[in-house]
Amino acid sequence: MKITFCCTGTKPEPWLAGLRSAFPGAEVTVWEPGAALADHAVVWAPPQQFFDEQTELKGVFNIGAGVDALLKLRLPPQATVVRLDDAGMSVQMAEYVCHAVIRHFREFDGYAADIQAGKWTYRKPLERSEFPVGVMGLGVLGARVAQSVAQFDFPVVGWSRSAKELAGVRCFAGAAQFNDFLASTRILVNLLPLTPETRDIMCLQTLSRLRSGGYVINVARGAHLVDEDLLALLASGHLSGAMLDVFRSEPLPPEHPFWQHPQITITPHTSARTLRDESIAQIAGKIRALEAGQAILGIVDPVRGY
Ligand code: NAP
Ligand code: GLV
């Protein structure tokens, strides 16, 4: 068996070592133009030339959960495209979002500013029931996030394409229930995949439907959010702040207003990192299953876009 590795921005050696130890008899190499045809590919942001040349792939394994960039390319039609299915990401996402929700609700930034100014000030405790958290996307990451936030007794609602039942989460589904979901939400968490249907989904029209004093946590993709609309709603006072991990252009350009905005906290696309060992173990298990003709989780539907 031949496995080719083509991951932009990723140091290949440890991945090659991990894959070689999972498949001692296999040829595992870094792709270069003109390389021999492989059976399986491990990829992140490969060039189109990679797929134009690697025409015999059975499996294409993306070393991230989101496949929006991959699906922009022309892929070999016979290949099964597989994304990371948790692989240690959901616990990281739960940490990030619980941190953001609690930091906002408990006004920790305000306390930090007071302390910085030498002030020992108490704030009146806020009413948890007035801070319902709404999670858009109840997949592998969103479901874990929604249930983790619910552990802190916040009212939690969720929204997905197909109807769901999740303990502790009031679930809405489909376009018909989107406005009801938004109207039930004060802290909005985005964990949708980026697809033609979800691009620009957080815009003036939708964010205006959040409860007054709304807060936005975007941990999915930058193109879900219309930046100017967030800024306008912060200026009008309808929204109170945002914590953003992803941006339309990354790294966030130095002149972008999000860098200095007093109500926006940014992090550099780090809410849920790809963990190498977990990912190699998951991919190796799936290559074995595919080779044995068995079913696997995490297959991407290119028509649906995720
Ligand atoms: P997933 O398991 O595929 O879940 C996607 C969820 O979104 C599903 O619940 C799906 O509904 C829902 N959805 C899709 N299209 C929708 C639509 N048009 N309307 C309503 N709901 C829709 O994906 P995941 O593994 O949880 O990952 C989610 C995203 O997180 C990734 O695509 C990626 O962009 C992002 N991510 C970011 C980071 C980071 O570091 N910032 C790390 C990892 C992932 P159904 O359940 O009905 O299909
Ligand atoms: C990271 O953003 C991922 O999609 O895994």
JSON list of N, CA and C in Angstrom, two decimals, residues 71-123:
[
{"chain": "A", "resi": 71, "resn": "LEU", "atom": "N", "xyz": [-13.04, 21.09, -0.47]},
{"chain": "A", "resi": 71, "resn": "LEU", "atom": "CA", "xyz": [-14.12, 20.90, -1.43]},
{"chain": "A", "resi": 71, "resn": "LEU", "atom": "C", "xyz": [-14.12, 21.95, -2.55]},
{"chain": "A", "resi": 72, "resn": "LYS", "atom": "N", "xyz": [-13.24, 22.95, -2.43]},
{"chain": "A", "resi": 72, "resn": "LYS", "atom": "CA", "xyz": [-13.11, 23.91, -3.54]},
{"chain": "A", "resi": 72, "resn": "LYS", "atom": "C", "xyz": [-12.31, 23.30, -4.68]},
{"chain": "A", "resi": 73, "resn": "LEU", "atom": "N", "xyz": [-11.58, 22.21, -4.39]},
{"chain": "A", "resi": 73, "resn": "LEU", "atom": "CA", "xyz": [-10.72, 21.59, -5.41]},
{"chain": "A", "resi": 73, "resn": "LEU", "atom": "C", "xyz": [-11.49, 20.54, -6.20]},
{"chain": "A", "resi": 74, "resn": "ARG", "atom": "N", "xyz": [-10.96, 20.20, -7.40]},
{"chain": "A", "resi": 74, "resn": "ARG", "atom": "CA", "xyz": [-11.52, 19.08, -8.17]},
{"chain": "A", "resi": 74, "resn": "ARG", "atom": "C", "xyz": [-10.90, 17.81, -7.61]},
{"chain": "A", "resi": 75, "resn": "LEU", "atom": "N", "xyz": [-11.75, 16.95, -7.02]},
{"chain": "A", "resi": 75, "resn": "LEU", "atom": "CA", "xyz": [-11.25, 15.76, -6.33]},
{"chain": "A", "resi": 75, "resn": "LEU", "atom": "C", "xyz": [-11.46, 14.53, -7.21]},
{"chain": "A", "resi": 76, "resn": "PRO", "atom": "N", "xyz": [-10.62, 13.50, -7.05]},
{"chain": "A", "resi": 76, "resn": "PRO", "atom": "CA", "xyz": [-10.85, 12.29, -7.85]},
{"chain": "A", "resi": 76, "resn": "PRO", "atom": "C", "xyz": [-12.21, 11.70, -7.50]},
{"chain": "A", "resi": 77, "resn": "PRO", "atom": "N", "xyz": [-13.06, 11.47, -8.50]},
{"chain": "A", "resi": 77, "resn": "PRO", "atom": "CA", "xyz": [-14.46, 11.11, -8.21]},
{"chain": "A", "resi": 77, "resn": "PRO", "atom": "C", "xyz": [-14.63, 9.82, -7.42]},
{"chain": "A", "resi": 78, "resn": "GLN", "atom": "N", "xyz": [-13.68, 8.89, -7.56]},
{"chain": "A", "resi": 78, "resn": "GLN", "atom": "CA", "xyz": [-13.85, 7.60, -6.88]},
{"chain": "A", "resi": 78, "resn": "GLN", "atom": "C", "xyz": [-13.40, 7.65, -5.42]},
{"chain": "A", "resi": 79, "resn": "ALA", "atom": "N", "xyz": [-12.69, 8.71, -5.03]},
{"chain": "A", "resi": 79, "resn": "ALA", "atom": "CA", "xyz": [-12.08, 8.73, -3.68]},
{"chain": "A", "resi": 79, "resn": "ALA", "atom": "C", "xyz": [-13.13, 9.01, -2.60]},
{"chain": "A", "resi": 80, "resn": "THR", "atom": "N", "xyz": [-12.99, 8.32, -1.47]},
{"chain": "A", "resi": 80, "resn": "THR", "atom": "CA", "xyz": [-13.81, 8.62, -0.30]},
{"chain": "A", "resi": 80, "resn": "THR", "atom": "C", "xyz": [-13.10, 9.72, 0.46]},
{"chain": "A", "resi": 81, "resn": "VAL", "atom": "N", "xyz": [-13.78, 10.84, 0.67]},
{"chain": "A", "resi": 81, "resn": "VAL", "atom": "CA", "xyz": [-13.19, 11.97, 1.39]},
{"chain": "A", "resi": 81, "resn": "VAL", "atom": "C", "xyz": [-13.63, 11.89, 2.84]},
{"chain": "A", "resi": 82, "resn": "VAL", "atom": "N", "xyz": [-12.63, 11.94, 3.73]},
{"chain": "A", "resi": 82, "resn": "VAL", "atom": "CA", "xyz": [-12.92, 11.70, 5.15]},
{"chain": "A", "resi": 82, "resn": "VAL", "atom": "C", "xyz": [-12.34, 12.85, 5.97]},
{"chain": "A", "resi": 83, "resn": "ARG", "atom": "N", "xyz": [-13.12, 13.33, 6.91]},
{"chain": "A", "resi": 83, "resn": "ARG", "atom": "CA", "xyz": [-12.65, 14.42, 7.76]},
{"chain": "A", "resi": 83, "resn": "ARG", "atom": "C", "xyz": [-12.31, 13.88, 9.14]},
{"chain": "A", "resi": 84, "resn": "LEU", "atom": "N", "xyz": [-11.64, 14.66, 9.96]},
{"chain": "A", "resi": 84, "resn": "LEU", "atom": "CA", "xyz": [-11.40, 14.23, 11.33]},
{"chain": "A", "resi": 84, "resn": "LEU", "atom": "C", "xyz": [-12.71, 14.24, 12.08]},
{"chain": "A", "resi": 85, "resn": "ASP", "atom": "N", "xyz": [-12.92, 13.20, 12.85]},
{"chain": "A", "resi": 85, "resn": "ASP", "atom": "CA", "xyz": [-14.17, 13.02, 13.55]},
{"chain": "A", "resi": 85, "resn": "ASP", "atom": "C", "xyz": [-13.82, 13.09, 15.05]},
{"chain": "A", "resi": 86, "resn": "ASP", "atom": "N", "xyz": [-13.80, 14.29, 15.58]},
{"chain": "A", "resi": 86, "resn": "ASP", "atom": "CA", "xyz": [-13.40, 14.56, 16.96]},
{"chain": "A", "resi": 86, "resn": "ASP", "atom": "C", "xyz": [-11.88, 14.45, 17.11]},
{"chain": "A", "resi": 87, "resn": "ALA", "atom": "N", "xyz": [-11.35, 13.24, 17.27]},
{"chain": "A", "resi": 87, "resn": "ALA", "atom": "CA", "xyz": [-9.90, 13.04, 17.41]},
{"chain": "A", "resi": 87, "resn": "ALA", "atom": "C", "xyz": [-9.29, 14.03, 18.41]},
{"chain": "A", "resi": 88, "resn": "GLY", "atom": "N", "xyz": [-9.98, 14.22, 19.52]},
{"chain": "A", "resi": 88, "resn": "GLY", "atom": "CA", "xyz": [-9.46, 15.10, 20.58]},
{"chain": "A", "resi": 88, "resn": "GLY", "atom": "C", "xyz": [-9.85, 16.57, 20.42]},
{"chain": "A", "resi": 89, "resn": "MET", "atom": "N", "xyz": [-10.68, 16.88, 19.44]},
{"chain": "A", "resi": 89, "resn": "MET", "atom": "CA", "xyz": [-11.06, 18.29, 19.22]},
{"chain": "A", "resi": 89, "resn": "MET", "atom": "C", "xyz": [-12.25, 18.71, 20.08]},
{"chain": "A", "resi": 90, "resn": "SER", "atom": "N", "xyz": [-13.18, 17.79, 20.34]},
{"chain": "A", "resi": 90, "resn": "SER", "atom": "CA", "xyz": [-14.42, 18.23, 20.99]},
{"chain": "A", "resi": 90, "resn": "SER", "atom": "C", "xyz": [-14.17, 18.71, 22.42]},
{"chain": "A", "resi": 91, "resn": "VAL", "atom": "N", "xyz": [-13.22, 18.08, 23.10]},
{"chain": "A", "resi": 91, "resn": "VAL", "atom": "CA", "xyz": [-12.94, 18.53, 24.48]},
{"chain": "A", "resi": 91, "resn": "VAL", "atom": "C", "xyz": [-12.30, 19.92, 24.45]},
{"chain": "A", "resi": 92, "resn": "GLN", "atom": "N", "xyz": [-11.45, 20.16, 23.45]},
{"chain": "A", "resi": 92, "resn": "GLN", "atom": "CA", "xyz": [-10.82, 21.48, 23.33]},
{"chain": "A", "resi": 92, "resn": "GLN", "atom": "C", "xyz": [-11.88, 22.55, 23.02]},
{"chain": "A", "resi": 93, "resn": "MET", "atom": "N", "xyz": [-12.80, 22.20, 22.13]},
{"chain": "A", "resi": 93, "resn": "MET", "atom": "CA", "xyz": [-13.86, 23.16, 21.76]},
{"chain": "A", "resi": 93, "resn": "MET", "atom": "C", "xyz": [-14.74, 23.44, 22.98]},
{"chain": "A", "resi": 94, "resn": "ALA", "atom": "N", "xyz": [-15.03, 22.40, 23.75]},
{"chain": "A", "resi": 94, "resn": "ALA", "atom": "CA", "xyz": [-15.85, 22.59, 24.95]},
{"chain": "A", "resi": 94, "resn": "ALA", "atom": "C", "xyz": [-15.13, 23.51, 25.94]},
{"chain": "A", "resi": 95, "resn": "GLU", "atom": "N", "xyz": [-13.83, 23.31, 26.10]},
{"chain": "A", "resi": 95, "resn": "GLU", "atom": "CA", "xyz": [-13.05, 24.19, 27.00]},
{"chain": "A", "resi": 95, "resn": "GLU", "atom": "C", "xyz": [-13.14, 25.64, 26.53]},
{"chain": "A", "resi": 96, "resn": "TYR", "atom": "N", "xyz": [-12.91, 25.83, 25.23]},
{"chain": "A", "resi": 96, "resn": "TYR", "atom": "CA", "xyz": [-12.86, 27.20, 24.68]},
{"chain": "A", "resi": 96, "resn": "TYR", "atom": "C", "xyz": [-14.20, 27.90, 24.87]},
{"chain": "A", "resi": 97, "resn": "VAL", "atom": "N", "xyz": [-15.28, 27.20, 24.49]},
{"chain": "A", "resi": 97, "resn": "VAL", "atom": "CA", "xyz": [-16.59, 27.85, 24.52]},
{"chain": "A", "resi": 97, "resn": "VAL", "atom": "C", "xyz": [-17.06, 28.04, 25.97]},
{"chain": "A", "resi": 98, "resn": "CYS", "atom": "N", "xyz": [-16.86, 27.06, 26.83]},
{"chain": "A", "resi": 98, "resn": "CYS", "atom": "CA", "xyz": [-17.26, 27.26, 28.24]},
{"chain": "A", "resi": 98, "resn": "CYS", "atom": "C", "xyz": [-16.48, 28.44, 28.82]},
{"chain": "A", "resi": 99, "resn": "HIS", "atom": "N", "xyz": [-15.20, 28.52, 28.50]},
{"chain": "A", "resi": 99, "resn": "HIS", "atom": "CA", "xyz": [-14.39, 29.66, 28.96]},
{"chain": "A", "resi": 99, "resn": "HIS", "atom": "C", "xyz": [-15.01, 30.97, 28.49]},
{"chain": "A", "resi": 100, "resn": "ALA", "atom": "N", "xyz": [-15.35, 31.04, 27.20]},
{"chain": "A", "resi": 100, "resn": "ALA", "atom": "CA", "xyz": [-15.88, 32.29, 26.63]},
{"chain": "A", "resi": 100, "resn": "ALA", "atom": "C", "xyz": [-17.22, 32.66, 27.27]},
{"chain": "A", "resi": 101, "resn": "VAL", "atom": "N", "xyz": [-18.09, 31.66, 27.43]},
{"chain": "A", "resi": 101, "resn": "VAL", "atom": "CA", "xyz": [-19.42, 31.92, 28.01]},
{"chain": "A", "resi": 101, "resn": "VAL", "atom": "C", "xyz": [-19.27, 32.41, 29.46]},
{"chain": "A", "resi": 102, "resn": "ILE", "atom": "N", "xyz": [-18.45, 31.71, 30.22]},
{"chain": "A", "resi": 102, "resn": "ILE", "atom": "CA", "xyz": [-18.31, 32.04, 31.64]},
{"chain": "A", "resi": 102, "resn": "ILE", "atom": "C", "xyz": [-17.58, 33.37, 31.81]},
{"chain": "A", "resi": 103, "resn": "ARG", "atom": "N", "xyz": [-16.57, 33.60, 31.01]},
{"chain": "A", "resi": 103, "resn": "ARG", "atom": "CA", "xyz": [-15.82, 34.86, 31.06]},
{"chain": "A", "resi": 103, "resn": "ARG", "atom": "C", "xyz": [-16.76, 36.05, 30.83]},
{"chain": "A", "resi": 104, "resn": "HIS", "atom": "N", "xyz": [-17.67, 35.88, 29.86]},
{"chain": "A", "resi": 104, "resn": "HIS", "atom": "CA", "xyz": [-18.63, 36.94, 29.56]},
{"chain": "A", "resi": 104, "resn": "HIS", "atom": "C", "xyz": [-19.65, 37.08, 30.69]},
{"chain": "A", "resi": 105, "resn": "PHE", "atom": "N", "xyz": [-20.28, 35.95, 31.06]},
{"chain": "A", "resi": 105, "resn": "PHE", "atom": "CA", "xyz": [-21.36, 35.99, 32.05]},
{"chain": "A", "resi": 105, "resn": "PHE", "atom": "C", "xyz": [-20.86, 36.48, 33.42]},
{"chain": "A", "resi": 106, "resn": "ARG", "atom": "N", "xyz": [-19.66, 36.08, 33.81]},
{"chain": "A", "resi": 106, "resn": "ARG", "atom": "CA", "xyz": [-19.13, 36.46, 35.12]},
{"chain": "A", "resi": 106, "resn": "ARG", "atom": "C", "xyz": [-18.36, 37.79, 35.07]},
{"chain": "A", "resi": 107, "resn": "GLU", "atom": "N", "xyz": [-18.34, 38.40, 33.89]},
{"chain": "A", "resi": 107, "resn": "GLU", "atom": "CA", "xyz": [-17.73, 39.73, 33.70]},
{"chain": "A", "resi": 107, "resn": "GLU", "atom": "C", "xyz": [-16.26, 39.77, 34.13]},
{"chain": "A", "resi": 108, "resn": "PHE", "atom": "N", "xyz": [-15.56, 38.69, 33.81]},
{"chain": "A", "resi": 108, "resn": "PHE", "atom": "CA", "xyz": [-14.15, 38.61, 34.24]},
{"chain": "A", "resi": 108, "resn": "PHE", "atom": "C", "xyz": [-13.27, 39.67, 33.58]},
{"chain": "A", "resi": 109, "resn": "ASP", "atom": "N", "xyz": [-13.62, 40.09, 32.34]},
{"chain": "A", "resi": 109, "resn": "ASP", "atom": "CA", "xyz": [-12.82, 41.15, 31.71]},
{"chain": "A", "resi": 109, "resn": "ASP", "atom": "C", "xyz": [-13.01, 42.47, 32.47]},
{"chain": "A", "resi": 110, "resn": "GLY", "atom": "N", "xyz": [-14.23, 42.71, 32.91]},
{"chain": "A", "resi": 110, "resn": "GLY", "atom": "CA", "xyz": [-14.50, 43.93, 33.69]},
{"chain": "A", "resi": 110, "resn": "GLY", "atom": "C", "xyz": [-13.75, 43.91, 35.00]},
{"chain": "A", "resi": 111, "resn": "TYR", "atom": "N", "xyz": [-13.73, 42.75, 35.67]},
{"chain": "A", "resi": 111, "resn": "TYR", "atom": "CA", "xyz": [-12.97, 42.63, 36.92]},
{"chain": "A", "resi": 111, "resn": "TYR", "atom": "C", "xyz": [-11.48, 42.84, 36.67]},
{"chain": "A", "resi": 112, "resn": "ALA", "atom": "N", "xyz": [-10.99, 42.27, 35.57]},
{"chain": "A", "resi": 112, "resn": "ALA", "atom": "CA", "xyz": [-9.56, 42.41, 35.27]},
{"chain": "A", "resi": 112, "resn": "ALA", "atom": "C", "xyz": [-9.21, 43.89, 35.07]},
{"chain": "A", "resi": 113, "resn": "ALA", "atom": "N", "xyz": [-10.10, 44.61, 34.37]},
{"chain": "A", "resi": 113, "resn": "ALA", "atom": "CA", "xyz": [-9.84, 46.05, 34.13]},
{"chain": "A", "resi": 113, "resn": "ALA", "atom": "C", "xyz": [-9.88, 46.82, 35.45]},
{"chain": "A", "resi": 114, "resn": "ASP", "atom": "N", "xyz": [-10.83, 46.47, 36.31]},
{"chain": "A", "resi": 114, "resn": "ASP", "atom": "CA", "xyz": [-10.92, 47.13, 37.62]},
{"chain": "A", "resi": 114, "resn": "ASP", "atom": "C", "xyz": [-9.63, 46.90, 38.43]},
{"chain": "A", "resi": 115, "resn": "ILE", "atom": "N", "xyz": [-9.20, 45.66, 38.45]},
{"chain": "A", "resi": 115, "resn": "ILE", "atom": "CA", "xyz": [-8.01, 45.31, 39.24]},
{"chain": "A", "resi": 115, "resn": "ILE", "atom": "C", "xyz": [-6.79, 46.06, 38.69]},
{"chain": "A", "resi": 116, "resn": "GLN", "atom": "N", "xyz": [-6.73, 46.10, 37.35]},
{"chain": "A", "resi": 116, "resn": "GLN", "atom": "CA", "xyz": [-5.63, 46.82, 36.69]},
{"chain": "A", "resi": 116, "resn": "GLN", "atom": "C", "xyz": [-5.61, 48.29, 37.12]},
{"chain": "A", "resi": 117, "resn": "ALA", "atom": "N", "xyz": [-6.82, 48.83, 37.34]},
{"chain": "A", "resi": 117, "resn": "ALA", "atom": "CA", "xyz": [-6.93, 50.24, 37.74]},
{"chain": "A", "resi": 117, "resn": "ALA", "atom": "C", "xyz": [-6.84, 50.41, 39.26]},
{"chain": "A", "resi": 118, "resn": "GLY", "atom": "N", "xyz": [-6.53, 49.31, 39.96]},
{"chain": "A", "resi": 118, "resn": "GLY", "atom": "CA", "xyz": [-6.37, 49.38, 41.42]},
{"chain": "A", "resi": 118, "resn": "GLY", "atom": "C", "xyz": [-7.70, 49.46, 42.16]},
{"chain": "A", "resi": 119, "resn": "LYS", "atom": "N", "xyz": [-8.80, 49.00, 41.49]},
{"chain": "A", "resi": 119, "resn": "LYS", "atom": "CA", "xyz": [-10.13, 49.11, 42.13]},
{"chain": "A", "resi": 119, "resn": "LYS", "atom": "C", "xyz": [-10.61, 47.75, 42.63]},
{"chain": "A", "resi": 120, "resn": "TRP", "atom": "N", "xyz": [-11.03, 47.70, 43.91]},
{"chain": "A", "resi": 120, "resn": "TRP", "atom": "CA", "xyz": [-11.61, 46.48, 44.50]},
{"chain": "A", "resi": 120, "resn": "TRP", "atom": "C", "xyz": [-13.12, 46.68, 44.47]},
{"chain": "A", "resi": 121, "resn": "THR", "atom": "N", "xyz": [-13.73, 46.25, 43.32]},
{"chain": "A", "resi": 121, "resn": "THR", "atom": "CA", "xyz": [-15.15, 46.58, 43.11]},
{"chain": "A", "resi": 121, "resn": "THR", "atom": "C", "xyz": [-15.97, 45.29, 42.95]},
{"chain": "A", "resi": 122, "resn": "TYR", "atom": "N", "xyz": [-17.15, 45.26, 43.57]},
{"chain": "A", "resi": 122, "resn": "TYR", "atom": "CA", "xyz": [-18.06, 44.13, 43.34]},
{"chain": "A", "resi": 122, "resn": "TYR", "atom": "C", "xyz": [-19.11, 44.53, 42.32]},
{"chain": "A", "resi": 123, "resn": "ARG", "atom": "N", "xyz": [-19.50, 43.56, 41.51]},
{"chain": "A", "resi": 123, "resn": "ARG", "atom": "CA", "xyz": [-20.61, 43.79, 40.56]},
{"chain": "A", "resi": 123, "resn": "ARG", "atom": "C", "xyz": [-21.78, 42.93, 41.03]}
]
